[in-house]
Short mmCIF file of C-alpha atoms and ligand atoms in Angstrom, two decimals:
data_model
loop_
_atom_site.label_atom_id
_atom_site.label_comp_id
_atom_site.label_asym_id
_atom_site.label_seq_id
_atom_site.Cartn_x
_atom_site.Cartn_y
_atom_site.Cartn_z
CA MET A 687 -3.58 -16.49 8.44
CA ASN A 688 -7.03 -17.97 8.61
CA VAL A 689 -9.38 -17.55 5.66
CA PRO A 690 -13.02 -17.41 6.82
CA HIS A 691 -15.34 -20.12 5.52
CA LEU A 692 -18.97 -19.44 4.60
CA THR A 693 -21.78 -21.99 4.59
CA LEU A 694 -23.67 -22.37 1.32
CA ASN A 695 -27.43 -22.98 1.11
CA ASP A 696 -26.76 -26.70 0.48
CA GLY A 697 -24.87 -27.02 3.78
CA HIS A 698 -21.38 -27.17 2.25
CA GLU A 699 -18.62 -24.74 3.14
CA ILE A 700 -16.62 -22.48 0.87
CA PRO A 701 -13.42 -20.56 1.68
CA GLN A 702 -14.38 -16.89 1.34
CA PHE A 703 -11.05 -16.11 -0.36
CA GLY A 704 -9.31 -17.83 -3.27
CA PHE A 705 -7.26 -17.53 -6.44
CA GLY A 706 -8.66 -16.59 -9.87
CA VAL A 707 -6.95 -17.75 -13.06
CA PHE A 708 -8.74 -15.91 -15.90
CA LYS A 709 -6.18 -14.99 -18.59
CA VAL A 710 -3.37 -16.94 -16.90
CA SER A 711 -1.51 -18.51 -19.82
CA ASN A 712 -0.36 -22.07 -20.02
CA ASP A 713 3.20 -20.80 -19.56
CA ASP A 714 2.28 -19.28 -16.19
CA ILE A 715 -0.52 -21.41 -14.80
CA VAL A 716 1.41 -24.12 -12.96
CA ALA A 717 3.84 -21.70 -11.32
CA SER A 718 1.08 -19.23 -10.40
CA VAL A 719 -1.16 -21.82 -8.77
CA ARG A 720 1.87 -23.33 -7.01
CA THR A 721 2.79 -19.91 -5.61
CA ALA A 722 -0.79 -19.37 -4.47
CA LEU A 723 -1.00 -22.77 -2.76
CA GLU A 724 2.34 -22.17 -1.05
CA ALA A 725 1.07 -18.78 0.15
CA GLY A 726 -1.94 -20.50 1.73
CA TYR A 727 -4.71 -20.19 -0.88
CA ARG A 728 -6.95 -23.28 -0.90
CA HIS A 729 -9.71 -22.16 -3.29
CA ILE A 730 -9.11 -21.96 -7.07
CA ASP A 731 -11.58 -20.47 -9.56
CA THR A 732 -11.11 -21.60 -13.18
CA ALA A 733 -13.36 -22.25 -16.19
CA ALA A 734 -13.34 -24.44 -19.27
CA VAL A 735 -13.00 -21.36 -21.48
CA TYR A 736 -9.85 -20.19 -19.65
CA GLY A 737 -7.98 -23.09 -21.31
CA ASN A 738 -5.87 -23.72 -18.20
CA GLU A 739 -7.74 -26.44 -16.27
CA ALA A 740 -4.96 -28.97 -17.01
CA GLY A 741 -2.34 -26.67 -15.46
CA VAL A 742 -4.54 -26.07 -12.42
CA GLY A 743 -4.83 -29.83 -11.99
CA GLN A 744 -1.09 -30.34 -12.40
CA ALA A 745 -0.27 -27.71 -9.76
CA ILE A 746 -2.80 -29.26 -7.36
CA ARG A 747 -1.33 -32.74 -7.81
CA GLU A 748 2.25 -31.52 -7.45
CA SER A 749 1.38 -29.63 -4.26
CA GLY A 750 0.56 -32.82 -2.38
CA ILE A 751 -2.22 -30.95 -0.54
CA PRO A 752 -5.05 -33.37 0.32
CA ARG A 753 -7.99 -33.03 -2.05
CA GLU A 754 -10.41 -32.45 0.81
CA ASP A 755 -8.44 -29.37 1.84
CA LEU A 756 -8.97 -27.73 -1.56
CA PHE A 757 -12.01 -26.03 -3.09
CA VAL A 758 -12.04 -26.08 -6.91
CA THR A 759 -14.58 -24.27 -9.09
CA THR A 760 -14.96 -24.57 -12.84
CA LYS A 761 -17.65 -23.39 -15.26
CA LEU A 762 -19.83 -24.59 -18.11
CA TRP A 763 -19.03 -22.59 -21.24
CA ASN A 764 -21.77 -20.96 -23.29
CA ASP A 765 -21.57 -23.30 -26.27
CA SER A 766 -22.43 -26.31 -24.11
CA GLN A 767 -25.69 -25.44 -22.37
CA THR A 768 -27.79 -28.16 -24.05
CA PRO A 769 -28.01 -31.45 -22.10
CA GLY A 770 -25.67 -33.71 -24.10
CA LYS A 771 -23.08 -30.99 -24.53
CA ALA A 772 -23.25 -30.03 -20.84
CA ARG A 773 -22.49 -33.58 -19.75
CA ALA A 774 -19.55 -33.83 -22.16
CA ALA A 775 -18.32 -30.44 -20.93
CA ILE A 776 -18.20 -31.36 -17.23
CA GLU A 777 -16.62 -34.72 -17.99
CA GLU A 778 -13.94 -33.03 -20.13
CA SER A 779 -13.28 -30.43 -17.41
CA LEU A 780 -12.84 -33.16 -14.78
CA THR A 781 -10.48 -35.06 -17.10
CA ARG A 782 -8.38 -31.95 -17.72
CA LEU A 783 -8.30 -31.13 -13.99
CA GLY A 784 -7.52 -34.76 -13.12
CA LEU A 785 -10.26 -34.73 -10.49
CA ASP A 786 -13.26 -37.00 -9.94
CA HIS A 787 -15.39 -34.05 -8.82
CA VAL A 788 -15.23 -30.29 -8.45
CA ASP A 789 -16.50 -28.46 -5.39
CA LEU A 790 -18.54 -25.96 -7.38
CA TYR A 791 -19.77 -25.96 -10.98
CA LEU A 792 -21.26 -22.80 -12.48
CA ILE A 793 -23.22 -21.81 -15.57
CA HIS A 794 -20.75 -19.21 -16.88
CA TRP A 795 -23.27 -16.80 -18.52
CA PRO A 796 -27.06 -16.97 -18.84
CA GLN A 797 -27.17 -15.86 -22.49
CA PRO A 798 -30.95 -15.38 -22.34
CA MET A 799 -31.03 -14.65 -26.09
CA PHE A 800 -30.42 -18.37 -26.72
CA GLY A 801 -33.00 -19.64 -24.23
CA GLU A 802 -30.91 -22.57 -22.98
CA TYR A 803 -29.88 -21.62 -19.45
CA VAL A 804 -32.85 -23.17 -17.60
CA GLY A 805 -32.09 -26.49 -19.31
CA ALA A 806 -28.44 -26.07 -18.36
CA TRP A 807 -29.49 -25.60 -14.73
CA GLU A 808 -31.43 -28.89 -14.88
CA SER A 809 -28.22 -30.58 -16.12
CA LEU A 810 -26.21 -29.08 -13.24
CA ILE A 811 -28.74 -30.45 -10.75
CA ALA A 812 -28.20 -33.92 -12.22
CA PHE A 813 -24.40 -33.52 -12.06
CA ARG A 814 -24.66 -32.55 -8.39
CA ASP A 815 -26.91 -35.52 -7.65
CA GLU A 816 -24.36 -37.82 -9.35
CA GLY A 817 -21.46 -36.36 -7.33
CA LEU A 818 -19.60 -34.85 -10.30
CA THR A 819 -19.78 -31.56 -8.39
CA THR A 820 -20.53 -30.97 -4.73
CA SER A 821 -22.31 -27.63 -5.17
CA ILE A 822 -23.84 -25.81 -8.13
CA GLY A 823 -24.31 -22.19 -8.95
CA VAL A 824 -24.50 -19.57 -11.64
CA SER A 825 -22.53 -16.62 -12.92
CA ASN A 826 -23.54 -13.32 -14.47
CA PHE A 827 -27.22 -13.94 -13.62
CA ASN A 828 -29.50 -11.01 -12.89
CA ALA A 829 -32.68 -11.23 -10.82
CA ASP A 830 -34.82 -12.42 -13.76
CA HIS A 831 -32.45 -15.29 -14.55
CA LEU A 832 -32.32 -16.36 -10.90
CA ASP A 833 -36.12 -16.28 -10.71
CA ALA A 834 -36.41 -18.39 -13.88
CA VAL A 835 -34.16 -21.25 -12.76
CA ILE A 836 -35.71 -21.34 -9.28
CA ALA A 837 -39.26 -21.30 -10.68
CA ALA A 838 -38.45 -24.18 -13.05
CA THR A 839 -36.63 -26.44 -10.58
CA ASP A 840 -37.15 -25.28 -6.98
CA VAL A 841 -33.36 -25.52 -6.65
CA VAL A 842 -31.73 -22.28 -5.55
CA PRO A 843 -28.17 -21.71 -6.84
CA ALA A 844 -25.55 -21.83 -4.07
CA VAL A 845 -23.68 -18.86 -5.53
CA ASN A 846 -24.00 -16.14 -8.15
CA GLN A 847 -20.60 -14.99 -9.46
CA ILE A 848 -20.90 -11.43 -10.80
CA GLU A 849 -18.71 -8.47 -11.72
CA LEU A 850 -18.06 -6.51 -8.50
CA HIS A 851 -15.51 -3.88 -7.54
CA PRO A 852 -15.76 -0.54 -5.74
CA THR A 853 -16.89 1.45 -8.79
CA PHE A 854 -19.37 -1.31 -9.73
CA ALA A 855 -20.70 -2.57 -6.41
CA GLN A 856 -24.13 -3.84 -7.58
CA PRO A 857 -25.81 -3.37 -4.15
CA ASP A 858 -29.27 -4.30 -5.47
CA LEU A 859 -28.19 -7.61 -7.02
CA VAL A 860 -26.07 -8.47 -3.98
CA ALA A 861 -29.13 -7.83 -1.77
CA TYR A 862 -31.34 -9.90 -4.08
CA ASP A 863 -28.88 -12.83 -3.93
CA GLU A 864 -28.89 -12.55 -0.15
CA SER A 865 -32.69 -12.47 0.03
CA LEU A 866 -32.73 -15.83 -1.79
CA GLY A 867 -29.95 -17.39 0.32
CA ILE A 868 -27.44 -17.19 -2.54
CA ARG A 869 -23.82 -16.30 -1.74
CA THR A 870 -22.38 -13.64 -4.03
CA GLU A 871 -18.93 -14.12 -5.56
CA ALA A 872 -17.00 -11.19 -7.07
CA TRP A 873 -15.27 -11.39 -10.41
CA GLY A 874 -12.91 -8.61 -11.43
CA PRO A 875 -12.61 -7.71 -7.73
CA LEU A 876 -9.62 -5.43 -8.32
CA GLY A 877 -11.09 -3.93 -11.48
CA GLN A 878 -9.08 -6.19 -13.81
CA GLY A 879 -6.06 -3.89 -14.10
CA ARG A 880 -8.08 -1.00 -15.54
CA GLY A 881 -6.87 1.61 -13.03
CA GLU A 882 -9.47 1.02 -10.30
CA LEU A 883 -6.67 0.72 -7.74
CA ASP A 884 -5.61 4.31 -8.53
CA GLU A 885 -9.03 5.67 -7.47
CA PRO A 886 -8.25 8.48 -4.99
CA GLY A 887 -10.89 7.16 -2.56
CA ILE A 888 -9.21 3.73 -2.46
CA VAL A 889 -5.72 5.23 -2.23
CA ALA A 890 -6.89 7.39 0.71
CA VAL A 891 -8.26 4.43 2.68
CA ALA A 892 -5.08 2.46 1.91
CA ALA A 893 -2.95 5.31 3.28
CA GLU A 894 -5.09 5.47 6.44
CA VAL A 895 -4.62 1.79 7.26
CA GLY A 896 -1.07 1.47 5.94
CA ARG A 897 -2.00 -1.21 3.39
CA THR A 898 -1.99 -1.33 -0.41
CA PRO A 899 -5.01 -0.31 -2.54
CA ALA A 900 -5.42 -3.97 -3.56
CA GLN A 901 -5.45 -5.11 0.07
CA VAL A 902 -8.08 -2.61 1.21
CA THR A 903 -10.21 -3.40 -1.86
CA LEU A 904 -10.10 -7.11 -1.09
CA ARG A 905 -10.81 -6.38 2.59
CA TRP A 906 -13.88 -4.32 1.52
CA HIS A 907 -15.21 -7.34 -0.40
CA ILE A 908 -14.60 -9.67 2.56
CA GLN A 909 -16.35 -7.33 5.03
CA ARG A 910 -19.33 -7.05 2.62
CA GLY A 911 -19.67 -10.83 2.94
CA ILE A 912 -18.59 -11.41 -0.68
CA ILE A 913 -16.51 -14.41 -1.82
CA VAL A 914 -13.44 -13.11 -3.64
CA PHE A 915 -10.57 -14.65 -5.70
CA PRO A 916 -8.14 -12.08 -7.15
CA LYS A 917 -5.94 -13.12 -10.05
CA SER A 918 -2.25 -12.40 -10.33
CA VAL A 919 0.72 -13.97 -12.06
CA THR A 920 3.10 -11.85 -9.97
CA PRO A 921 4.43 -13.73 -6.92
CA HIS A 922 4.69 -10.71 -4.60
CA ARG A 923 1.12 -9.68 -5.48
CA ILE A 924 -0.17 -13.23 -4.91
CA GLU A 925 1.28 -12.97 -1.38
CA GLU A 926 0.13 -9.36 -0.88
CA ASN A 927 -3.44 -10.22 -1.83
CA PHE A 928 -3.54 -13.06 0.71
CA ALA A 929 -2.31 -10.82 3.56
CA ILE A 930 -5.69 -9.28 4.40
CA PHE A 931 -6.81 -11.25 7.44
CA ASP A 932 -4.86 -9.33 10.08
CA PHE A 933 -6.62 -5.96 9.78
CA GLU A 934 -10.13 -4.55 9.45
CA LEU A 935 -11.68 -1.51 7.83
CA THR A 936 -13.75 0.66 10.14
CA ASP A 937 -17.40 1.41 9.40
CA ALA A 938 -16.32 4.84 8.14
CA GLN A 939 -13.72 3.30 5.83
CA MET A 940 -16.29 0.79 4.53
CA ALA A 941 -18.71 3.65 3.90
CA ALA A 942 -16.01 5.60 2.05
CA MET A 943 -15.40 2.57 -0.20
CA ASP A 944 -19.16 2.04 -0.68
CA ALA A 945 -19.44 5.67 -1.81
CA LEU A 946 -17.18 4.95 -4.81
CA ASP A 947 -19.93 2.98 -6.57
CA ALA A 948 -20.47 4.63 -9.94
CA GLY A 949 -22.42 1.83 -11.58
CA ARG A 950 -19.45 1.56 -13.96
CA ARG A 951 -19.39 -1.90 -15.51
CA GLY A 952 -15.95 -2.89 -16.83
CA GLY A 953 -16.81 -6.20 -18.46
CA ALA A 954 -19.63 -7.51 -20.60
CA ASP A 955 -23.30 -6.86 -19.89
CA PRO A 956 -24.95 -10.29 -19.37
CA LEU A 957 -27.97 -9.17 -21.39
CA ALA A 958 -25.79 -8.38 -24.41
CA PHE A 959 -23.01 -10.98 -24.18
CA THR A 960 -23.39 -13.45 -27.04
CA ALA A 961 -19.89 -15.01 -27.28
CA ARG A 962 -19.96 -18.78 -27.52
N1 NAP B 162 -17.61 -15.48 -14.23
C1 NAP B 162 -17.07 -14.62 -15.05
O1 NAP B 162 -17.65 -14.23 -16.07
C2 NAP B 162 -15.69 -14.10 -14.74
C3 NAP B 162 -15.18 -13.02 -15.48
C4 NAP B 162 -13.91 -12.54 -15.15
C5 NAP B 162 -13.19 -13.13 -14.10
N2 NAP B 162 -13.72 -14.19 -13.41
C6 NAP B 162 -12.99 -14.83 -12.29
O2 NAP B 162 -12.63 -13.83 -11.33
C7 NAP B 162 -11.23 -13.85 -11.13
C8 NAP B 162 -10.71 -12.49 -10.76
O3 NAP B 162 -11.05 -11.52 -11.78
P1 NAP B 162 -10.03 -11.00 -12.89
O4 NAP B 162 -8.87 -11.94 -13.00
O5 NAP B 162 -10.79 -10.76 -14.12
O6 NAP B 162 -9.56 -9.60 -12.37
P2 NAP B 162 -8.93 -8.99 -11.02
O7 NAP B 162 -8.58 -10.08 -10.08
O8 NAP B 162 -9.83 -7.89 -10.60
O9 NAP B 162 -7.64 -8.26 -11.56
C9 NAP B 162 -6.53 -8.94 -12.06
C10 NAP B 162 -5.53 -7.85 -12.49
O10 NAP B 162 -5.09 -7.13 -11.33
C11 NAP B 162 -3.67 -7.21 -11.23
N3 NAP B 162 -3.35 -7.35 -9.81
C12 NAP B 162 -3.54 -8.43 -9.03
N4 NAP B 162 -3.13 -8.19 -7.78
C13 NAP B 162 -2.67 -6.92 -7.76
C14 NAP B 162 -2.10 -6.12 -6.76
N5 NAP B 162 -1.93 -6.57 -5.51
N6 NAP B 162 -1.71 -4.84 -7.08
C15 NAP B 162 -1.89 -4.38 -8.34
N7 NAP B 162 -2.42 -5.10 -9.34
C16 NAP B 162 -2.81 -6.37 -9.05
C17 NAP B 162 -3.26 -8.40 -12.05
O11 NAP B 162 -1.97 -8.22 -12.59
P3 NAP B 162 -0.83 -9.39 -12.70
O12 NAP B 162 -1.52 -10.70 -12.96
O13 NAP B 162 0.00 -8.92 -13.85
O14 NAP B 162 -0.09 -9.38 -11.39
C18 NAP B 162 -4.30 -8.38 -13.16
O15 NAP B 162 -3.94 -7.43 -14.16
C19 NAP B 162 -10.71 -14.37 -12.48
O16 NAP B 162 -9.35 -14.72 -12.47
C20 NAP B 162 -11.67 -15.49 -12.72
O17 NAP B 162 -11.36 -16.61 -11.92
C21 NAP B 162 -14.96 -14.67 -13.74
#
């Protein structure tokens, strides 16, 4: 099954669908990524703070898949936004991954209360120019944070990775990203196991199309133009989540999913998140 590719504002391409590895333990990481790669996933989303970059790298190496066929994202953790620490952080991530560059490097959270994220963005621009990462972007940024980095550098992030799922669809921020030429990536796309997939509105659409709630939720993200990378350590779910490119939701089914937005954030509010 063919995963669509989207073009980023720097001209590079990104597979619109991939594999997330937040909370995948070191006991599970190699097997999970191997299962995903065997199922056809070619885009992996990790982060320094997930503690599993080394396992991601091992699974990639063992797969034998050519590097140029893979898209690997990792992220700068919050304690490393100052210039010297940011450089050490990306170098350490690359060492753990066993790669000479990543495809996408993100500022994980803006943490505006510390006032360091614009400086971190300047570091990411340098890393891109040096080839340590092909593309650069941000995560958990709201419109003010996007405006601040663009005003300071004239460099527009390629992506903004934000919490998105049917009950928290963030239409205004998605539209703002789009107005700036920024691709939106969804984190927590299935609601992070909090019961989102039991929402009657999702279950109803799933019954209509004869697919699972997870599949129609992922299909809703794809048809919104969002980049999505569900996480699972369960082999049959890893395969199920990939099997979404042979059906489409109708406009009415998309509208029914859109109507589930309740502005219900499941994770941290970027304005209040101080963990470092
Ligand atoms: N930038 C950020 O701040 C940020 C924050 C959070 C996440 N992320 C990224 O986004 C990725 C995805 O988000 P997420 O991992 O938080 O949550 P998610 O993908 O929405 O949900 C993962 C949960 O859903 C379950 N699941 C997966 N497929 C399923 C299926 N087909 N049917 C039923 N349940 C299913 C998983 O269970 P099992 O694993 O037990 O199968 C797990 O409990 C992360 O892995 C990470 O790469 C980024």
